[in-house]
Structure formats: structure tokens, C-alpha cells
GROMACS .gro file of C-alpha atoms in nm:
model
  513
    1MET     CA    1   1.219   2.879   1.153
    2SER     CA    2   1.343   2.671   1.450
    3HIS     CA    3   1.346   2.824   1.815
    4ARG     CA    4   1.725   2.877   1.803
    5ALA     CA    5   1.691   3.070   1.463
    6ILE     CA    6   1.422   3.298   1.613
    7SER     CA    7   1.606   3.388   1.890
    8SER     CA    8   1.873   3.442   1.742
    9ALA     CA    9   1.707   3.708   1.500
   10ILE     CA   10   1.553   3.875   1.801
   11ARG     CA   11   1.887   3.933   1.971
   12THR     CA   12   2.045   4.064   1.668
   13LEU     CA   13   1.751   4.324   1.600
   14ASP     CA   14   1.797   4.433   1.961
   15LEU     CA   15   2.143   4.515   1.879
   16VAL     CA   16   2.084   4.711   1.588
   17PRO     CA   17   2.133   5.116   1.634
   18GLU     CA   18   1.810   5.320   1.597
   19ASP     CA   19   1.874   5.507   1.294
   20GLU     CA   20   1.993   5.177   1.130
   21CYS     CA   21   1.759   4.944   0.905
   22LEU     CA   22   1.813   4.576   0.947
   23THR     CA   23   1.569   4.292   0.808
   24VAL     CA   24   1.628   3.936   0.919
   25GLY     CA   25   1.474   3.614   0.721
   26PRO     CA   26   1.103   3.569   0.731
   27PHE     CA   27   1.078   3.924   0.923
   28GLY     CA   28   1.200   4.111   0.641
   29VAL     CA   29   0.860   4.114   0.482
   30PHE     CA   30   0.790   4.499   0.598
   31PRO     CA   31   1.018   4.771   0.690
   32MET     CA   32   1.027   4.840   1.071
   33ARG     CA   33   0.989   5.175   1.008
   34MET     CA   34   0.750   5.378   0.775
   35ASP     CA   35   1.074   5.610   0.673
   36PRO     CA   36   1.378   5.424   0.702
   37PRO     CA   37   1.671   5.664   0.677
   38ILE     CA   38   1.832   5.478   0.435
   39SER     CA   39   1.690   5.274   0.195
   40CYS     CA   40   1.749   4.870   0.247
   41GLN     CA   41   1.981   4.677  -0.002
   42THR     CA   42   2.027   4.332   0.011
   43THR     CA   43   2.369   4.196   0.085
   44PRO     CA   44   2.399   3.823   0.031
   45LEU     CA   45   2.575   3.602   0.283
   46SER     CA   46   2.953   3.561   0.183
   47GLY     CA   47   2.935   3.197   0.276
   48ILE     CA   48   2.658   3.119   0.088
   49SER     CA   49   2.812   2.941  -0.170
   50THR     CA   50   3.124   2.888  -0.073
   51PHE     CA   51   3.221   2.536  -0.096
   52ILE     CA   52   3.535   2.349  -0.225
   53ARG     CA   53   3.450   2.200  -0.574
   54SER     CA   54   3.496   1.819  -0.603
   55ASP     CA   55   3.643   1.598  -0.892
   56LEU     CA   56   3.373   1.491  -1.105
   57SER     CA   57   3.531   1.177  -1.184
   58ASP     CA   58   3.597   1.068  -0.810
   59VAL     CA   59   3.305   0.877  -0.700
   60GLU     CA   60   3.479   0.713  -0.374
   61VAL     CA   61   3.343   0.998  -0.170
   62LYS     CA   62   3.446   0.977   0.219
   63ALA     CA   63   3.163   1.088   0.420
   64SER     CA   64   3.411   1.319   0.640
   65ASN     CA   65   3.403   1.533   0.339
   66LYS     CA   66   3.027   1.583   0.302
   67GLU     CA   67   3.047   1.933   0.417
   68LYS     CA   68   3.318   2.024   0.155
   69GLN     CA   69   3.127   1.886  -0.147
   70THR     CA   70   2.933   2.059  -0.428
   71GLN     CA   71   2.788   1.957  -0.760
   72ASN     CA   72   2.737   2.307  -0.883
   73GLU     CA   73   2.922   2.228  -1.188
   74LEU     CA   74   2.661   1.926  -1.266
   75GLY     CA   75   2.396   1.978  -1.530
   76PRO     CA   76   2.071   2.098  -1.345
   77PHE     CA   77   1.732   1.953  -1.377
   78GLU     CA   78   1.570   2.191  -1.623
   79VAL     CA   79   1.217   2.176  -1.493
   80LEU     CA   80   1.379   2.314  -1.145
   81ASP     CA   81   1.552   2.642  -1.247
   82THR     CA   82   1.284   2.846  -1.104
   83ASP     CA   83   1.308   3.065  -0.766
   84ILE     CA   84   1.439   2.802  -0.590
   85GLU     CA   85   1.792   2.933  -0.713
   86GLU     CA   86   1.717   3.246  -0.480
   87ILE     CA   87   1.652   3.058  -0.171
   88GLY     CA   88   1.924   3.166   0.072
   89THR     CA   89   2.043   3.472  -0.116
   90ASP     CA   90   1.757   3.734  -0.002
   91LEU     CA   91   1.717   3.629   0.362
   92ILE     CA   92   1.907   3.898   0.491
   93SER     CA   93   1.887   4.288   0.432
   94VAL     CA   94   2.098   4.566   0.577
   95THR     CA   95   2.197   4.895   0.534
   96PRO     CA   96   2.514   4.999   0.432
   97GLY     CA   97   2.728   5.142   0.745
   98ASP     CA   98   2.821   5.017   1.049
   99ALA     CA   99   2.503   4.796   1.108
  100ILE     CA  100   2.621   4.533   0.818
  101VAL     CA  101   2.547   4.193   1.039
  102ARG     CA  102   2.595   3.852   0.910
  103LEU     CA  103   2.362   3.564   1.057
  104GLU     CA  104   2.473   3.260   0.924
  105PRO     CA  105   2.383   3.031   1.183
  106SER     CA  106   2.017   3.172   1.140
  107LEU     CA  107   2.035   3.093   0.752
  108TYR     CA  108   2.133   2.740   0.784
  109ASP     CA  109   1.836   2.680   1.066
  110CYS     CA  110   1.592   2.852   0.814
  111TRP     CA  111   1.711   2.652   0.506
  112PRO     CA  112   1.907   2.336   0.600
  113ILE     CA  113   2.005   2.209   0.263
  114LYS     CA  114   2.298   2.453   0.188
  115CYS     CA  115   2.408   2.313  -0.154
  116ARG     CA  116   2.226   2.426  -0.468
  117ASP     CA  117   2.205   2.065  -0.641
  118GLU     CA  118   2.090   1.921  -0.317
  119ARG     CA  119   1.827   2.144  -0.298
  120LYS     CA  120   1.710   2.056  -0.658
  121LEU     CA  121   1.736   1.704  -0.583
  122MET     CA  122   1.526   1.760  -0.241
  123HIS     CA  123   1.258   1.941  -0.434
  124TYR     CA  124   1.264   1.679  -0.728
  125TRP     CA  125   1.169   1.413  -0.440
  126ILE     CA  126   0.896   1.605  -0.253
  127THR     CA  127   0.745   1.740  -0.609
  128PHE     CA  128   0.757   1.450  -0.825
  129LEU     CA  129   0.914   1.118  -0.686
  130CYS     CA  130   0.670   1.124  -0.367
  131PRO     CA  131   0.366   1.120  -0.558
  132LEU     CA  132   0.503   0.876  -0.823
  133MET     CA  133   0.535   0.612  -0.532
  134ILE     CA  134   0.183   0.563  -0.461
  135PRO     CA  135  -0.133   0.486  -0.648
  136ILE     CA  136  -0.366   0.785  -0.558
  137GLU     CA  137  -0.272   1.153  -0.486
  138SER     CA  138  -0.276   1.218  -0.088
  139GLN     CA  139  -0.157   1.466   0.105
  140GLU     CA  140  -0.076   1.173   0.368
  141ASN     CA  141   0.197   1.030   0.155
  142PRO     CA  142   0.462   0.892   0.374
  143PHE     CA  143   0.738   0.909   0.144
  144ARG     CA  144   0.681   1.303   0.203
  145THR     CA  145   0.537   1.320   0.539
  146VAL     CA  146   0.754   1.064   0.746
  147LEU     CA  147   1.087   1.021   0.520
  148VAL     CA  148   1.141   1.393   0.477
  149PRO     CA  149   1.126   1.530   0.788
  150LEU     CA  150   1.358   1.230   0.906
  151ALA     CA  151   1.601   1.301   0.634
  152LEU     CA  152   1.614   1.698   0.672
  153SER     CA  153   1.699   1.633   1.056
  154ALA     CA  154   2.084   1.516   0.926
  155ALA     CA  155   2.102   1.850   0.734
  156TYR     CA  156   2.136   2.041   1.091
  157ASP     CA  157   2.446   2.059   1.252
  158TYR     CA  158   2.279   1.989   1.587
  159GLY     CA  159   2.129   1.635   1.648
  160PHE     CA  160   2.380   1.446   1.390
  161SER     CA  161   2.278   1.075   1.320
  162ALA     CA  162   2.432   0.856   1.080
  163GLY     CA  163   2.119   0.709   1.007
  164ASN     CA  164   1.927   1.022   0.934
  165SER     CA  165   2.233   1.130   0.677
  166ALA     CA  166   2.198   0.748   0.535
  167LEU     CA  167   1.860   0.856   0.461
  168LEU     CA  168   1.932   1.191   0.335
  169HIS     CA  169   2.178   1.077   0.066
  170SER     CA  170   1.983   0.790  -0.044
  171ILE     CA  171   1.702   1.015  -0.112
  172TYR     CA  172   1.939   1.223  -0.310
  173ALA     CA  173   2.060   0.945  -0.506
  174LEU     CA  174   1.724   0.824  -0.593
  175ALA     CA  175   1.625   1.164  -0.728
  176ALA     CA  176   1.952   1.188  -0.949
  177ILE     CA  177   1.928   0.824  -1.069
  178TRP     CA  178   1.592   0.888  -1.166
  179GLY     CA  179   1.656   1.212  -1.331
  180ALA     CA  180   1.915   1.054  -1.560
  181ASN     CA  181   1.650   0.785  -1.619
  182LEU     CA  182   1.433   1.014  -1.766
  183ARG     CA  183   1.718   1.205  -1.991
  184HIS     CA  184   1.812   0.860  -2.086
  185ALA     CA  185   2.185   0.798  -1.931
  186GLU     CA  186   2.267   1.178  -1.854
  187GLN     CA  187   2.624   1.117  -1.718
  188ASN     CA  188   2.650   1.403  -1.489
  189GLN     CA  189   2.324   1.294  -1.339
  190ARG     CA  190   2.456   0.935  -1.277
  191ILE     CA  191   2.764   1.051  -1.125
  192LEU     CA  192   2.599   1.275  -0.898
  193GLY     CA  193   2.376   0.967  -0.813
  194ALA     CA  194   2.681   0.719  -0.755
  195ARG     CA  195   2.843   0.989  -0.497
  196HIS     CA  196   2.540   1.025  -0.267
  197LEU     CA  197   2.461   0.646  -0.301
  198GLN     CA  198   2.833   0.576  -0.182
  199LEU     CA  199   2.756   0.856   0.094
  200SER     CA  200   2.451   0.678   0.219
  201LEU     CA  201   2.633   0.330   0.225
  202GLN     CA  202   2.900   0.479   0.449
  203TYR     CA  203   2.646   0.649   0.695
  204LEU     CA  204   2.448   0.342   0.695
  205GLY     CA  205   2.729   0.102   0.796
  206PHE     CA  206   2.799   0.329   1.051
  207SER     CA  207   2.468   0.348   1.193
  208ILE     CA  208   2.428  -0.021   1.177
  209SER     CA  209   2.738  -0.088   1.368
  210GLY     CA  210   2.541   0.049   1.674
  211ASN     CA  211   2.552   0.409   1.660
  212TYR     CA  212   2.186   0.458   1.576
  213ASN     CA  213   2.059   0.675   1.855
  214GLY     CA  214   1.795   0.448   1.947
  215PHE     CA  215   1.579   0.531   1.624
  216PRO     CA  216   1.586   0.229   1.425
  217GLU     CA  217   1.316   0.336   1.215
  218VAL     CA  218   1.541   0.572   1.049
  219ILE     CA  219   1.778   0.281   0.948
  220LEU     CA  220   1.499   0.102   0.807
  221ALA     CA  221   1.370   0.407   0.588
  222ALA     CA  222   1.718   0.426   0.462
  223ILE     CA  223   1.732   0.060   0.386
  224THR     CA  224   1.405   0.071   0.209
  225THR     CA  225   1.499   0.373   0.015
  226LEU     CA  226   1.827   0.186  -0.101
  227VAL     CA  227   1.572  -0.107  -0.226
  228LEU     CA  228   1.359   0.156  -0.419
  229ILE     CA  229   1.693   0.267  -0.613
  230GLY     CA  230   1.712  -0.091  -0.734
  231ILE     CA  231   1.372  -0.078  -0.872
  232PHE     CA  232   1.402   0.236  -1.037
  233ASN     CA  233   1.749   0.127  -1.188
  234GLY     CA  234   1.626  -0.207  -1.293
  235ASP     CA  235   1.905  -0.374  -1.139
  236SER     CA  236   1.894  -0.741  -0.919
  237THR     CA  237   2.175  -0.733  -0.691
  238PRO     CA  238   2.202  -0.424  -0.495
  239TRP     CA  239   1.818  -0.458  -0.361
  240ARG     CA  240   1.912  -0.822  -0.271
  241ILE     CA  241   2.199  -0.748  -0.080
  242HIS     CA  242   1.995  -0.467   0.100
  243LEU     CA  243   1.717  -0.701   0.191
  244ARG     CA  244   1.940  -0.974   0.316
  245GLY     CA  245   2.142  -0.704   0.513
  246ALA     CA  246   1.774  -0.590   0.665
  247PHE     CA  247   1.680  -0.930   0.750
  248ILE     CA  248   1.993  -0.991   0.981
  249TRP     CA  249   1.970  -0.641   1.094
  250LEU     CA  250   1.596  -0.657   1.196
  251GLN     CA  251   1.669  -0.989   1.417
  252SER     CA  252   1.861  -0.763   1.678
  253ILE     CA  253   1.557  -0.507   1.699
  254ASP     CA  254   1.291  -0.565   1.930
  255ARG     CA  255   0.958  -0.641   1.772
  256SER     CA  256   0.819  -0.383   1.969
  257VAL     CA  257   0.973  -0.110   1.814
  258TRP     CA  258   0.731  -0.138   1.507
  259GLN     CA  259   0.419  -0.094   1.718
  260GLY     CA  260   0.260   0.181   1.857
  261ASN     CA  261   0.470   0.447   1.670
  262HIS     CA  262   0.298   0.525   1.359
  263HIS     CA  263   0.585   0.651   1.177
  264ALA     CA  264   0.796   0.324   1.257
  265SER     CA  265   0.488   0.096   1.172
  266ALA     CA  266   0.458   0.246   0.829
  267ILE     CA  267   0.827   0.247   0.720
  268TYR     CA  268   0.848  -0.123   0.848
  269GLN     CA  269   0.523  -0.230   0.682
  270ILE     CA  270   0.606  -0.041   0.336
  271PHE     CA  271   0.964  -0.265   0.367
  272LEU     CA  272   0.758  -0.592   0.448
  273CYS     CA  273   0.539  -0.495   0.129
  274LEU     CA  274   0.844  -0.462  -0.089
  275ASP     CA  275   0.996  -0.784   0.014
  276ALA     CA  276   0.644  -0.950  -0.042
  277LEU     CA  277   0.606  -0.855  -0.390
  278ARG     CA  278   0.961  -0.996  -0.525
  279PRO     CA  279   0.949  -1.315  -0.711
  280ALA     CA  280   0.956  -1.590  -0.453
  281HIS     CA  281   1.069  -1.900  -0.662
  282ARG     CA  282   1.366  -2.050  -0.536
  283THR     CA  283   1.569  -2.030  -0.848
  284LEU     CA  284   1.485  -1.641  -0.837
  285ALA     CA  285   1.521  -1.596  -0.489
  286LEU     CA  286   1.856  -1.726  -0.460
  287GLU     CA  287   1.859  -1.837  -0.130
  288LEU     CA  288   1.694  -1.506  -0.005
  289GLU     CA  289   1.379  -1.623   0.166
  290PRO     CA  290   1.068  -1.446   0.192
  291HIS     CA  291   1.102  -1.262   0.493
  292ASP     CA  292   0.904  -1.311   0.840
  293LEU     CA  293   1.013  -1.279   1.159
  294CYS     CA  294   0.814  -1.523   1.317
  295LEU     CA  295   0.987  -1.772   1.102
  296ASP     CA  296   1.345  -1.653   1.168
  297ASN     CA  297   1.456  -2.005   1.291
  298GLY     CA  298   1.366  -2.367   1.199
  299THR     CA  299   1.438  -2.633   0.927
  300MET     CA  300   1.245  -2.622   0.616
  301ASP     CA  301   1.018  -2.918   0.756
  302GLU     CA  302   0.930  -2.710   1.044
  303ARG     CA  303   0.838  -2.416   0.842
  304VAL     CA  304   0.593  -2.605   0.662
  305GLN     CA  305   0.445  -2.742   0.972
  306TYR     CA  306   0.414  -2.383   1.075
  307GLN     CA  307   0.224  -2.263   0.760
  308GLY     CA  308  -0.127  -2.327   0.975
  309SER     CA  309  -0.076  -2.055   1.190
  310TYR     CA  310   0.117  -1.835   0.979
  311LEU     CA  311  -0.165  -1.605   0.914
  312ASN     CA  312  -0.205  -1.518   1.273
  313ASP     CA  313  -0.181  -1.140   1.351
  314ASP     CA  314   0.051  -1.217   1.644
  315SER     CA  315   0.294  -1.427   1.477
  316LEU     CA  316   0.271  -1.239   1.158
  317MET     CA  317   0.432  -0.932   1.206
  318ILE     CA  318   0.203  -0.684   1.001
  319CYS     CA  319   0.067  -0.493   1.272
  320SER     CA  320  -0.301  -0.495   1.423
  321ASP     CA  321  -0.585  -0.402   1.194
  322THR     CA  322  -0.565  -0.046   1.372
  323ASP     CA  323  -0.248   0.007   1.300
  324TYR     CA  324  -0.217  -0.133   0.930
  325CYS     CA  325  -0.186   0.161   0.681
  326LEU     CA  326  -0.073  -0.011   0.334
  327ASP     CA  327  -0.446  -0.005   0.233
  328THR     CA  328  -0.433   0.354   0.228
  329ILE     CA  329  -0.073   0.365   0.118
  330PHE     CA  330  -0.061   0.127  -0.180
  331CYS     CA  331  -0.466   0.032  -0.162
  332ILE     CA  332  -0.371  -0.337  -0.046
  333PRO     CA  333  -0.579  -0.495   0.179
  334GLN     CA  334  -0.424  -0.638   0.503
  335PRO     CA  335  -0.579  -1.005   0.431
  336LEU     CA  336  -0.460  -1.019   0.078
  337LEU     CA  337  -0.111  -0.908   0.143
  338LYS     CA  338  -0.128  -1.183   0.428
  339ALA     CA  339  -0.232  -1.419   0.154
  340ILE     CA  340   0.034  -1.309  -0.100
  341ILE     CA  341   0.328  -1.363   0.159
  342GLN     CA  342   0.159  -1.726   0.245
  343ILE     CA  343   0.158  -1.806  -0.138
  344ASN     CA  344   0.502  -1.683  -0.167
  345ASN     CA  345   0.634  -1.907   0.124
  346TRP     CA  346   0.481  -2.230  -0.022
  347VAL     CA  347   0.620  -2.132  -0.365
  348TYR     CA  348   0.972  -2.073  -0.199
  349ILE     CA  349   0.943  -2.425  -0.025
  350GLY     CA  350   0.846  -2.554  -0.355
  351ARG     CA  351   0.585  -2.807  -0.219
  352ARG     CA  352   0.211  -2.818  -0.280
  353PRO     CA  353   0.025  -2.709   0.034
  354PRO     CA  354  -0.177  -3.012   0.206
  355ALA     CA  355  -0.577  -2.981   0.060
  356ASN     CA  356  -0.704  -2.868   0.381
  357GLU     CA  357  -0.430  -2.573   0.376
  358LEU     CA  358  -0.512  -2.512   0.017
  359GLU     CA  359  -0.865  -2.467   0.078
  360SER     CA  360  -0.837  -2.249   0.357
  361LEU     CA  361  -0.612  -2.010   0.188
  362GLU     CA  362  -0.853  -1.990  -0.123
  363LEU     CA  363  -1.153  -1.916   0.145
  364ARG     CA  364  -0.967  -1.642   0.315
  365ILE     CA  365  -0.910  -1.487  -0.070
  366ILE     CA  366  -1.265  -1.526  -0.167
  367PHE     CA  367  -1.410  -1.394   0.160
  368ASN     CA  368  -1.213  -1.062   0.066
  369ASN     CA  369  -1.373  -0.996  -0.274
  370PRO     CA  370  -1.469  -0.634  -0.254
  371ASP     CA  371  -1.762  -0.686  -0.488
  372GLY     CA  372  -1.930  -0.890  -0.196
  373MET     CA  373  -1.883  -0.624   0.047
  374GLN     CA  374  -2.108  -0.383  -0.090
  375PRO     CA  375  -1.943  -0.050   0.059
  376PRO     CA  376  -2.096   0.286  -0.003
  377TYR     CA  377  -2.115   0.387  -0.353
  378PRO     CA  378  -1.798   0.603  -0.436
  379ALA     CA  379  -1.823   0.943  -0.537
  380THR     CA  380  -1.512   1.130  -0.575
  381VAL     CA  381  -1.227   0.993  -0.828
  382SER     CA  382  -0.977   0.904  -0.539
  383GLU     CA  383  -1.301   0.691  -0.392
  384LYS     CA  384  -1.328   0.513  -0.733
  385MET     CA  385  -0.976   0.459  -0.758
  386LYS     CA  386  -0.941   0.282  -0.413
  387ARG     CA  387  -1.245   0.061  -0.522
  388HIS     CA  388  -1.080  -0.034  -0.851
  389TYR     CA  389  -0.758  -0.089  -0.658
  390ALA     CA  390  -0.925  -0.311  -0.400
  391CYS     CA  391  -1.073  -0.534  -0.678
  392LEU     CA  392  -0.771  -0.516  -0.884
  393TRP     CA  393  -0.588  -0.678  -0.597
  394TYR     CA  394  -0.826  -0.936  -0.519
  395VAL     CA  395  -0.812  -1.084  -0.861
  396ALA     CA  396  -0.433  -1.039  -0.899
  397THR     CA  397  -0.407  -1.245  -0.566
  398TYR     CA  398  -0.656  -1.505  -0.678
  399LEU     CA  399  -0.477  -1.537  -1.021
  400TYR     CA  400  -0.160  -1.573  -0.826
  401PHE     CA  401  -0.296  -1.834  -0.621
  402ASN     CA  402  -0.445  -2.034  -0.898
  403ARG     CA  403  -0.144  -2.029  -1.106
  404SER     CA  404   0.115  -2.079  -0.838
  405LEU     CA  405  -0.009  -2.324  -0.620
  406GLN     CA  406  -0.334  -2.486  -0.792
  407LYS     CA  407  -0.156  -2.514  -1.111
  408LEU     CA  408  -0.461  -2.425  -1.318
  409PRO     CA  409  -0.435  -2.412  -1.691
  410LEU     CA  410  -0.437  -2.045  -1.881
  411CYS     CA  411  -0.758  -2.135  -2.008
  412ASN     CA  412  -0.965  -2.164  -1.692
  413VAL     CA  413  -0.799  -1.837  -1.561
  414GLN     CA  414  -0.858  -1.623  -1.832
  415HIS     CA  415  -1.168  -1.444  -1.659
  416LEU     CA  416  -0.958  -1.333  -1.371
  417VAL     CA  417  -0.718  -1.195  -1.639
  418ARG     CA  418  -0.965  -0.995  -1.803
  419GLN     CA  419  -1.132  -0.839  -1.471
  420SER     CA  420  -0.778  -0.749  -1.380
  421ILE     CA  421  -0.721  -0.571  -1.695
  422GLU     CA  422  -1.043  -0.409  -1.699
  423HIS     CA  423  -0.989  -0.257  -1.359
  424LEU     CA  424  -0.642  -0.152  -1.516
  425ASP     CA  425  -0.818   0.032  -1.810
  426ALA     CA  426  -1.067   0.210  -1.566
  427ILE     CA  427  -0.804   0.328  -1.336
  428ALA     CA  428  -0.588   0.459  -1.632
  429LEU     CA  429  -0.883   0.678  -1.723
  430LEU     CA  430  -0.945   0.806  -1.347
  431GLU     CA  431  -0.583   0.877  -1.305
  432LEU     CA  432  -0.525   1.136  -1.617
  433GLY     CA  433  -0.366   1.401  -1.538
  434GLN     CA  434  -0.196   1.255  -1.209
  435ASN     CA  435   0.160   1.209  -1.136
  436VAL     CA  436   0.106   0.868  -0.964
  437SER     CA  437   0.196   0.518  -1.061
  438GLY     CA  438   0.117   0.259  -0.791
  439ILE     CA  439   0.267  -0.103  -0.756
  440MET     CA  440   0.310  -0.317  -1.065
  441TRP     CA  441   0.269  -0.650  -0.925
  442PRO     CA  442  -0.098  -0.697  -1.015
  443ALA     CA  443  -0.034  -0.582  -1.369
  444PHE     CA  444   0.250  -0.811  -1.424
  445ILE     CA  445   0.082  -1.108  -1.292
  446ALA     CA  446  -0.230  -1.055  -1.518
  447GLY     CA  447  -0.045  -0.965  -1.814
  448CYS     CA  448   0.167  -1.267  -1.791
  449ASP     CA  449  -0.134  -1.494  -1.861
  450ALA     CA  450  -0.310  -1.264  -2.138
  451ILE     CA  451  -0.398  -1.477  -2.420
  452ASN     CA  452  -0.608  -1.255  -2.622
  453ALA     CA  453  -0.456  -1.016  -2.853
  454ASP     CA  454  -0.692  -0.746  -2.737
  455LEU     CA  455  -0.588  -0.787  -2.383
  456ARG     CA  456  -0.209  -0.806  -2.450
  457ASP     CA  457  -0.251  -0.459  -2.625
  458ARG     CA  458  -0.418  -0.287  -2.317
  459VAL     CA  459  -0.145  -0.461  -2.090
  460ASP     CA  460   0.122  -0.276  -2.342
  461ALA     CA  461  -0.064   0.040  -2.283
  462TYR     CA  462  -0.040   0.004  -1.926
  463PHE     CA  463   0.346  -0.055  -1.952
  464ASP     CA  464   0.375   0.251  -2.172
  465LYS     CA  465   0.269   0.484  -1.932
  466ARG     CA  466   0.490   0.319  -1.677
  467GLU     CA  467   0.806   0.290  -1.868
  468ALA     CA  468   0.762   0.670  -1.971
  469LEU     CA  469   0.795   0.760  -1.603
  470GLY     CA  470   1.168   0.653  -1.583
  471VAL     CA  471   1.113   0.334  -1.367
  472GLY     CA  472   1.388   0.102  -1.449
  473ASN     CA  473   1.211  -0.222  -1.374
  474VAL     CA  474   0.895  -0.140  -1.574
  475ALA     CA  475   1.081  -0.200  -1.890
  476GLU     CA  476   1.254  -0.543  -1.772
  477ALA     CA  477   0.925  -0.658  -1.659
  478ARG     CA  478   0.784  -0.580  -1.989
  479ALA     CA  479   1.053  -0.782  -2.163
  480VAL     CA  480   0.966  -1.082  -1.949
  481VAL     CA  481   0.581  -1.036  -2.037
  482ARG     CA  482   0.633  -1.003  -2.397
  483GLU     CA  483   0.874  -1.331  -2.417
  484VAL     CA  484   0.609  -1.529  -2.207
  485TRP     CA  485   0.370  -1.427  -2.491
  486ARG     CA  486   0.629  -1.513  -2.766
  487ARG     CA  487   0.689  -1.853  -2.629
  488ARG     CA  488   0.336  -1.944  -2.567
  489ASP     CA  489   0.245  -1.842  -2.924
  490GLU     CA  490   0.530  -2.076  -3.059
  491VAL     CA  491   0.402  -2.398  -2.902
  492SER     CA  492   0.055  -2.290  -2.942
  493GLY     CA  493  -0.068  -2.360  -2.601
  494LEU     CA  494   0.050  -2.699  -2.566
  495VAL     CA  495   0.315  -2.648  -2.322
  496ASP     CA  496   0.243  -2.402  -2.032
  497VAL     CA  497   0.470  -2.126  -1.997
  498TYR     CA  498   0.555  -1.986  -1.657
  499TRP     CA  499   0.678  -1.599  -1.609
  500HIS     CA  500   0.949  -1.711  -1.337
  501GLU     CA  501   1.105  -1.962  -1.578
  502VAL     CA  502   1.140  -1.698  -1.858
  503MET     CA  503   1.264  -1.451  -1.616
  504MET     CA  504   1.541  -1.690  -1.518
  505ASP     CA  505   1.626  -1.766  -1.878
  506LEU     CA  506   1.671  -1.401  -1.957
  507GLY     CA  507   1.882  -1.332  -1.653
  508ILE     CA  508   1.635  -1.081  -1.553
  509ASN     CA  509   1.584  -1.055  -1.161
  510ILE     CA  510   1.369  -0.770  -1.050
  511MET     CA  511   1.133  -0.662  -0.770
  512LEU     CA  512   0.776  -0.635  -0.883
  513SER     CA  513   0.675  -0.319  -0.708
   0.00000   0.00000   0.00000
């Protein structure tokens, strides 16, 4: 309970006559007397479920009606029909008579989410979606430890912030949409997701207008969650709009905001990672340049000339080695993420780097081969998974470099493809029984260049599991990979087939996170 809730409960207890029995919230575990004169009975709060029912067909919900809405008539997630139903109904017990006291403010402080369906969506986010966002189970999951507290602060009446509300409703929207994906187009859940998405966008628009109360990390967290909705939906347009808007908004934010504060830095790095792992080819980027705050201004030629200092820590806003956390969140080593971003910039520009730049970039990748670092032998399952993921990111990055910039033929990179898939197989065995997924980018990069039928079958097995988890862009990515294979088989390797060309032909434009 909050300090205000505790103070309110204590004041109320002091007002109860000596011959009456009253239990309040968490203080109601034991009776106040050994032999209470009258047995305690539970009296639910009259206001606990008093909400105005809204029309399901109306997805144009106004933000001002947030407190009046309910989705109790919508189909619930069956997996959540547990004792969560009882939250908020047994927090106050009173005896019949003169001492019937209502403590609605304290109740709302104890459990800020008042609507039953919203409680289910938050439960779904915390229990199922947060673990799914990362490749290895961890108590330090920022989607739970950072985003949830920021979002829940919007559920309290005091300290209201439009940014926090935008984040809260984006979480609700993502949870509802994913639930609909798992149930194959369950309409009620899609309507519920659309409503929360509309609310999130309205609050986000208000907060970006300047009323963010000095917490830009909350706004960026909301934008990042909206981008994630595009990943789970498999849509191409919404996430692109959110990225473009974020780029413009970030130019008005002082860069120091993302340094020194662990939570702000983690949110910013997650956003950078999502942007780095989208298709960078100009035909797919659709004038949405790879994001780099240090290159916001200047002509294309100036950008090319600047590539030599691109990987400098001061110019590339990914934080210092001590602040970098994507190696623990997504198992991406910092030098490899920087290399991917640099490759993306050259791919977007559409020019081959100078020979010295090409050689320098290749050496930076090779020097970060985990096999050459000889770390302590991993003992636990998590340590083994981290080791395999580090190797997977190295091999996939090197493969991306060789195919995108060096333009090596397929036959010259099959050893990298095989190594990538071997690490994917090892990870699949280690993650059995865990509700984790991780980032799809390495598997997609390796899968597209697989020639051998056995390797292709193993890539298909990877997509089988991820697609069953209800992530929409996995099915789209799989369609691209299979079409690449089909076209290559048709021409018998006489003509090279690139995945970005196939993606363009199919009209698929997804993030590869």
C-alpha cells in the first residue's frame, strides 16, 4: 500500500468503536480481538464494479471518457480466469451495524487498475508478454521492471501524466492484440485492443505537444510499445509512422536525458535496437533513414564522409560501455550492434564503402568473435544460452556484412549459415519449457541464405515455434524466406536472389526484431 493508503486506513481504524470489528485491506489477515463480539462478514464496495458500459462497435473512444469505460462484456482470456477475479472485493470486512465504513480511496490506492478487463490485460503483459520479449528468462526484465511501474503510475488519480497514460494503454493494446492473435482473430479482443490503441495515441499526442512533465523517457517508452504492436500485428505502416515521429521528437530532447539514468538509458537503447533491426534498403526504408542522432543534419555526401568516425562512442548515441545494457536484455554485444548500424547506413546510401572502411569494419566484426575471447566455461543454462546468442549475433552480423557490402556469392558464406543454424538449434534445446523468444533478425539473415535442404528444415523448425507464439511478423518473415528459397531453386543458383528484393515484390515490409 502507498503511504497515503496506510495513513487513511489507520485513521479509519482509530474511529471504530471498541465493541465493533473492522479489518482493512492488508491489515485484515487476523482479527483485532481474540473473541470478537460479532463475526466478521465481507461487504464488497458498492463502487468496485460501477462502470458505464460502452458500445463495442465504437472504436473512436475519447480520452476524456477513460474513467467511464468498461470492457466487462468482452470475452476474457480463459487462462486468466483465476483468483484475479477476487482482487478488490475482499479488501474490506466490517460487522453489520453502526460501524459500516467505506474506504474506497484506500482501495483504489491498493490496486490502481479498477477495470476487470484491464487487470487481466496487465496480468497477461506481466506474466506472458514480458518474458516473451527477451531471449533468456531474467528477473531484471526491463519490460516488467521499467515499463510496468511507469505505466501503473497513470492508474492513480494523483500525479497524472499523459505520457504515463499513453504507455499504460499501449501495453493494454498490445496485450489484447496478442491475445487475439493466439485465438486466431477473436473479434472482441481486437476491438478491445483498438480502443486502447486509440486512447494511447490520443494521450501520446497530448504529451508530445509539450505537456510531458519532464519525463521524456515515459514518452519514448510509449512510442517503443506502439512500435512493438506493429511487430506483433505484422503491419508495415504503423510502426514506420511511430519511428518517423519519434525521430522528429527526439531532436527536441537534450541527449543528456538518456545518460546517467538507468531506466531512461535502457528505454532509449531498446528503441535504437528496434530501429537498427528493420530493413535498411532504400526501397524498403521508404525515405525513413536509419536513425542516428549524430547524423540528423547534412547532405548524403556529408554523411558518406562522416562514416569514418561513425563508430565513435561520443558521436554514436548508444551510451558508454558501463551504461550499455542490450547485451543483458537481448544478448547483443555492443560492438556488433554498432557494426549493424554502420552496415545499415551504407546499405541505405546505396554505395560500396571505400576499401579502407570496408576492411576496418570487417576487422571490428572479426575482433568480436566470442570464440576467440575464451571466457570462463558456462555452467548454468542461462550462461550457455548467453554464449550461444553471442556467437549467433557475431556469425549473423558477419554474414550480413559479407552479403550486403562485400556481395559474396552464396557458396562462399554457407559455413556462416551453417554455424548460425547450429547455434539456433542449441538455443532451441536450452530454452525448452521457457516462455522466451528473443529477436528474429539473426535467424532471418541466416535462413534466407540457406541452400542445403537440411538447413532449411531446421530454419523452418525455428519459425514453427515463434509463429505459434502469436507474433505476426514471424509469419510474414517466414513467407519471405520461403519465397527466396523457391526463386533460387527455380534459377538453380545462376542468378543471385536477395531477400530485400523478394520482400519488396511481395509487398511485405516488416521489422525483423
